Tab-separated table of C-alpha atoms in Angstrom:
chain	number	residue	atom	x	y	z
A	92	MET	CA	179.986	-81.650	-155.501
A	93	PRO	CA	179.489	-78.223	-153.806
A	94	ARG	CA	175.623	-77.030	-155.216
A	95	PHE	CA	175.477	-73.440	-157.137
A	96	LEU	CA	172.941	-71.900	-155.126
A	97	GLU	CA	170.911	-72.575	-151.520
A	98	THR	CA	167.564	-71.541	-151.873
A	99	GLU	CA	164.266	-72.717	-150.896
A	100	PRO	CA	161.514	-73.661	-153.677
A	101	LEU	CA	158.172	-70.446	-152.261
A	102	PHE	CA	155.779	-72.647	-154.926
A	103	HIS	CA	154.470	-76.104	-155.262
A	104	ASP	CA	153.539	-75.502	-158.776
A	105	ARG	CA	151.860	-72.435	-161.330
A	106	LEU	CA	148.235	-73.061	-159.103
A	107	ASP	CA	149.796	-73.136	-155.965
A	108	ALA	CA	151.251	-69.769	-156.715
A	109	GLY	CA	147.979	-68.358	-158.053
A	110	GLN	CA	145.429	-69.353	-155.751
A	111	ARG	CA	148.739	-67.333	-153.041
A	112	LEU	CA	148.805	-64.147	-155.254
A	113	ALA	CA	144.592	-63.903	-156.368
A	114	LYS	CA	144.644	-63.585	-151.625
A	115	ARG	CA	146.311	-60.648	-151.895
A	116	LEU	CA	144.887	-59.267	-154.180
A	117	GLU	CA	141.361	-59.758	-153.136
A	118	SER	CA	140.768	-56.068	-152.564
A	119	PHE	CA	139.632	-55.672	-156.186
A	120	ARG	CA	137.791	-57.996	-156.031
A	121	ASP	CA	134.456	-54.420	-156.157
A	122	ALA	CA	135.834	-53.213	-159.035
A	123	SER	CA	135.901	-56.334	-161.496
A	124	PRO	CA	138.530	-56.713	-162.852
A	125	VAL	CA	140.294	-58.279	-166.256
A	126	VAL	CA	143.663	-60.554	-164.959
A	127	PHE	CA	145.967	-59.739	-168.272
A	128	ALA	CA	147.743	-63.295	-167.853
A	129	ILE	CA	151.603	-63.402	-169.977
A	130	PRO	CA	151.523	-66.861	-171.899
A	131	ARG	CA	153.433	-69.401	-171.783
A	132	GLY	CA	154.002	-69.780	-168.381
A	133	GLY	CA	151.437	-66.473	-166.404
A	134	VAL	CA	148.900	-68.025	-168.590
A	135	PRO	CA	148.338	-70.643	-165.580
A	136	VAL	CA	149.211	-67.838	-163.028
A	137	GLY	CA	146.353	-65.885	-164.321
A	138	ALA	CA	143.989	-68.799	-165.575
A	139	GLU	CA	144.155	-69.263	-160.952
A	140	VAL	CA	143.535	-65.733	-159.968
A	141	ALA	CA	141.110	-64.845	-162.467
A	142	ARG	CA	139.059	-67.942	-160.649
A	143	GLN	CA	139.315	-67.104	-157.128
A	144	LEU	CA	138.051	-63.067	-157.997
A	145	ASP	CA	135.644	-64.077	-160.571
A	146	ALA	CA	137.403	-61.747	-163.305
A	147	GLU	CA	137.026	-61.907	-166.763
A	148	LEU	CA	140.138	-63.828	-167.944
A	149	ASP	CA	143.015	-62.234	-171.530
A	150	VAL	CA	146.333	-62.577	-172.656
A	151	VAL	CA	148.517	-60.246	-173.707
A	152	VAL	CA	151.159	-61.621	-175.388
A	153	ALA	CA	155.148	-59.716	-174.824
A	154	ARG	CA	158.095	-61.033	-177.209
A	155	LYS	CA	161.800	-61.055	-175.530
A	156	LEU	CA	164.398	-59.702	-177.655
A	157	GLY	CA	167.295	-61.772	-176.834
A	158	ALA	CA	170.938	-60.363	-177.968
A	159	PRO	CA	173.366	-60.843	-180.860
A	160	PHE	CA	174.846	-63.843	-179.599
A	161	ARG	CA	172.714	-64.460	-177.040
A	162	ALA	CA	169.882	-65.009	-177.052
A	163	GLU	CA	169.274	-65.962	-173.325
A	164	LEU	CA	169.988	-62.360	-171.997
A	165	ALA	CA	166.583	-59.831	-173.229
A	166	ILE	CA	168.771	-55.963	-174.691
A	167	GLY	CA	164.924	-55.671	-174.461
A	168	ALA	CA	160.274	-56.746	-175.418
A	169	VAL	CA	158.335	-56.685	-177.997
A	170	ALA	CA	153.975	-56.756	-177.362
A	171	ALA	CA	151.621	-58.167	-180.414
A	172	ASP	CA	150.358	-54.416	-181.043
A	173	GLY	CA	154.444	-53.150	-182.254
A	174	GLU	CA	155.071	-50.959	-177.744
A	175	ARG	CA	158.915	-51.562	-177.910
A	176	PHE	CA	160.598	-51.504	-174.579
A	177	LEU	CA	164.011	-51.953	-174.493
A	178	ASN	CA	166.831	-51.881	-171.591
A	179	GLN	CA	168.795	-48.766	-172.870
A	180	ASP	CA	172.654	-49.886	-170.475
A	181	VAL	CA	172.341	-53.453	-171.992
A	182	ILE	CA	172.243	-52.056	-175.119
A	183	SER	CA	175.136	-50.127	-174.669
A	184	GLN	CA	177.448	-52.083	-172.480
A	185	LEU	CA	176.538	-54.539	-175.446
A	186	ARG	CA	177.334	-52.170	-178.090
A	187	VAL	CA	174.079	-53.750	-180.603
A	188	ASP	CA	173.422	-51.795	-183.692
A	189	GLU	CA	170.088	-49.969	-185.001
A	190	ALA	CA	169.704	-51.921	-187.398
A	191	TYR	CA	170.239	-56.017	-185.396
A	192	ILE	CA	167.672	-54.199	-183.197
A	193	GLU	CA	165.232	-53.245	-186.014
A	194	GLN	CA	165.168	-56.842	-187.442
A	195	ILE	CA	165.336	-58.803	-184.404
A	196	THR	CA	161.647	-56.513	-183.338
A	197	LYS	CA	159.929	-57.119	-186.714
A	198	GLU	CA	160.658	-60.878	-185.506
A	199	GLN	CA	159.599	-60.901	-182.666
A	200	GLY	CA	156.943	-58.413	-183.473
A	201	GLU	CA	155.494	-61.322	-186.265
A	202	GLU	CA	155.497	-63.767	-184.425
A	203	ALA	CA	154.113	-61.843	-180.691
A	204	ARG	CA	151.054	-61.090	-183.155
A	205	ARG	CA	150.869	-64.216	-184.283
A	206	ARG	CA	150.502	-65.730	-181.876
A	207	GLU	CA	148.588	-63.837	-180.002
A	208	GLN	CA	145.587	-64.529	-182.475
A	209	ARG	CA	146.197	-68.060	-182.266
A	210	PHE	CA	145.639	-67.563	-178.022
A	211	ARG	CA	142.808	-65.407	-178.371
A	212	GLY	CA	141.505	-67.659	-181.152
A	213	GLY	CA	139.595	-65.040	-182.925
A	214	ARG	CA	137.283	-62.378	-179.971
A	215	PRO	CA	138.329	-59.676	-180.004
A	216	PRO	CA	140.284	-57.465	-176.778
A	217	VAL	CA	139.026	-57.157	-173.686
A	218	ASP	CA	138.022	-52.981	-173.835
A	219	ILE	CA	139.128	-52.256	-170.704
A	220	LYS	CA	139.149	-48.120	-170.895
A	221	GLY	CA	138.591	-46.886	-167.953
A	222	ARG	CA	138.342	-50.959	-165.413
A	223	THR	CA	141.363	-52.399	-163.477
A	224	ALA	CA	143.469	-54.701	-165.458
A	225	LEU	CA	145.176	-56.763	-163.026
A	226	LEU	CA	148.607	-57.944	-165.465
A	227	VAL	CA	149.906	-61.291	-164.150
A	228	ASP	CA	153.110	-63.212	-165.021
A	229	ASP	CA	155.008	-66.094	-162.600
A	230	GLY	CA	157.814	-63.997	-162.245
A	231	LEU	CA	160.075	-61.112	-162.778
A	232	ALA	CA	163.508	-61.743	-164.106
A	233	THR	CA	164.413	-58.849	-165.990
A	234	GLY	CA	161.182	-57.204	-166.503
A	235	ALA	CA	161.229	-56.967	-170.133
A	236	THR	CA	158.387	-57.952	-171.771
A	237	MET	CA	156.272	-57.483	-169.074
A	238	GLN	CA	157.540	-54.113	-169.434
A	239	ALA	CA	156.712	-53.547	-172.926
A	240	ALA	CA	153.612	-56.063	-171.687
A	241	ALA	CA	152.535	-52.972	-169.464
A	242	ARG	CA	152.663	-50.575	-171.682
A	243	SER	CA	150.928	-51.990	-174.404
A	244	LEU	CA	148.150	-51.856	-172.360
A	245	ARG	CA	148.753	-48.450	-171.202
A	246	LYS	CA	147.261	-47.841	-174.475
A	247	ARG	CA	143.850	-49.162	-173.606
A	248	GLU	CA	143.063	-47.048	-171.143
A	249	PRO	CA	142.873	-48.731	-168.281
A	250	GLY	CA	141.518	-46.974	-164.821
A	251	ARG	CA	144.740	-48.292	-162.853
A	252	LEU	CA	147.213	-51.134	-164.290
A	253	VAL	CA	148.218	-53.873	-161.027
A	254	VAL	CA	150.690	-55.806	-162.239
A	255	ALA	CA	150.980	-59.242	-160.489
A	256	VAL	CA	153.764	-61.867	-159.401
A	257	PRO	CA	154.737	-64.968	-157.322
A	258	VAL	CA	158.229	-63.557	-156.592
A	259	GLY	CA	159.955	-60.449	-158.865
A	260	SER	CA	163.560	-59.300	-158.316
A	261	ARG	CA	163.820	-55.782	-157.050
A	262	GLU	CA	164.841	-54.626	-159.140
A	263	ALA	CA	162.844	-55.527	-162.360
A	264	CYS	CA	160.020	-54.458	-159.898
A	265	TRP	CA	160.588	-50.405	-158.124
A	266	ALA	CA	161.623	-49.538	-162.257
A	267	LEU	CA	157.901	-51.464	-163.533
A	268	LEU	CA	155.797	-48.418	-160.881
A	269	LYS	CA	157.336	-46.195	-164.452
A	270	ASP	CA	154.915	-47.933	-166.489
A	271	ALA	CA	152.023	-49.861	-163.232
A	272	ASP	CA	150.055	-47.153	-160.896
A	273	GLU	CA	150.682	-50.771	-159.236
A	274	VAL	CA	153.137	-53.510	-157.949
A	275	VAL	CA	151.752	-56.477	-156.096
A	276	CYS	CA	154.740	-58.850	-155.461
A	277	LEU	CA	154.577	-61.848	-153.231
A	278	ALA	CA	158.426	-62.216	-152.951
A	279	GLN	CA	161.603	-60.963	-154.033
A	280	PRO	CA	164.754	-62.507	-152.776
A	281	ASP	CA	167.845	-60.325	-152.706
A	282	PRO	CA	169.849	-61.974	-154.316
A	283	PHE	CA	167.431	-62.600	-157.291
A	284	TYR	CA	168.350	-65.906	-159.451
A	285	ALA	CA	165.610	-67.671	-161.491
A	286	ILE	CA	162.069	-68.166	-161.652
A	287	GLY	CA	161.470	-71.540	-162.300
A	288	LEU	CA	164.257	-72.285	-158.767
A	289	TYR	CA	161.323	-70.555	-156.543
A	290	TYR	CA	158.945	-73.421	-157.215
A	291	GLU	CA	159.613	-77.131	-156.863
A	292	VAL	CA	157.353	-77.992	-159.959
A	293	PHE	CA	158.262	-75.891	-162.829
A	294	GLU	CA	157.403	-77.487	-166.057
A	295	GLN	CA	157.013	-75.770	-169.336
A	296	VAL	CA	153.600	-74.342	-169.798
A	297	GLU	CA	152.158	-76.275	-173.350
A	298	ASP	CA	149.962	-73.783	-176.590
A	299	ALA	CA	147.657	-76.868	-175.554
A	300	GLU	CA	147.027	-75.583	-171.540
A	301	VAL	CA	146.498	-71.977	-172.210
A	302	LEU	CA	144.476	-72.420	-174.602
A	303	ARG	CA	142.721	-74.759	-172.327
A	304	LEU	CA	142.715	-72.781	-170.016
A	305	LEU	CA	141.564	-69.612	-171.318
A	306	LYS	CA	138.401	-71.281	-173.180
A	307	GLN	CA	136.998	-71.390	-169.638
A	308	PRO	CA	134.142	-70.085	-169.267
A	309	ALA	CA	133.700	-66.064	-168.423
A	310	PRO	CA	132.204	-64.349	-164.869
A	311	LEU	CA	129.355	-64.243	-164.550
A	312	GLY	CA	127.943	-60.570	-165.510
A	313	SER	CA	130.897	-59.665	-167.615
């Protein structure tokens, strides 16, 4: 039976991806950056970037807004602070009504806040005003959650906001230049398939693993 596609993995796992991404971000080391990872899959990548750059690690939670009867299709995303991104093209094509958009935004916004509080464990968000923020995930497909997360961080007035991912679609990377000062993406396959296909090992990241990584000691001088 023929395969649906032929593509070679680019990374062994998220640790490998984080190590390679950190090398590309080495120029930011002297800026004492803060690494913000998007849970859950982005946290192992972001934790390794933070470790390699001797940087602080924090999270920013954004939740996908699934389309009616097609939850896997994103019509947008919402961050824990309520900052939202909507894909107007998809919304128009599917004729999604405003009532549905507001309802799912409320539901997913509440879940994002709950999860961010859980992952932070009562710790206040890192103050990034005037600092360099590196926003990391394990990949970009539509980029909806990353755009909501970027807009959320932008409100906190970082000196520079950099989106950094191991792999992503060209469309998503270009779109994020509207919300970030720079986008660092190690690979932009064309055509782009599911993020997990570019990893040899792409297991689900559990909450316990996110909490463990976030509890690692902060770098000296932070």
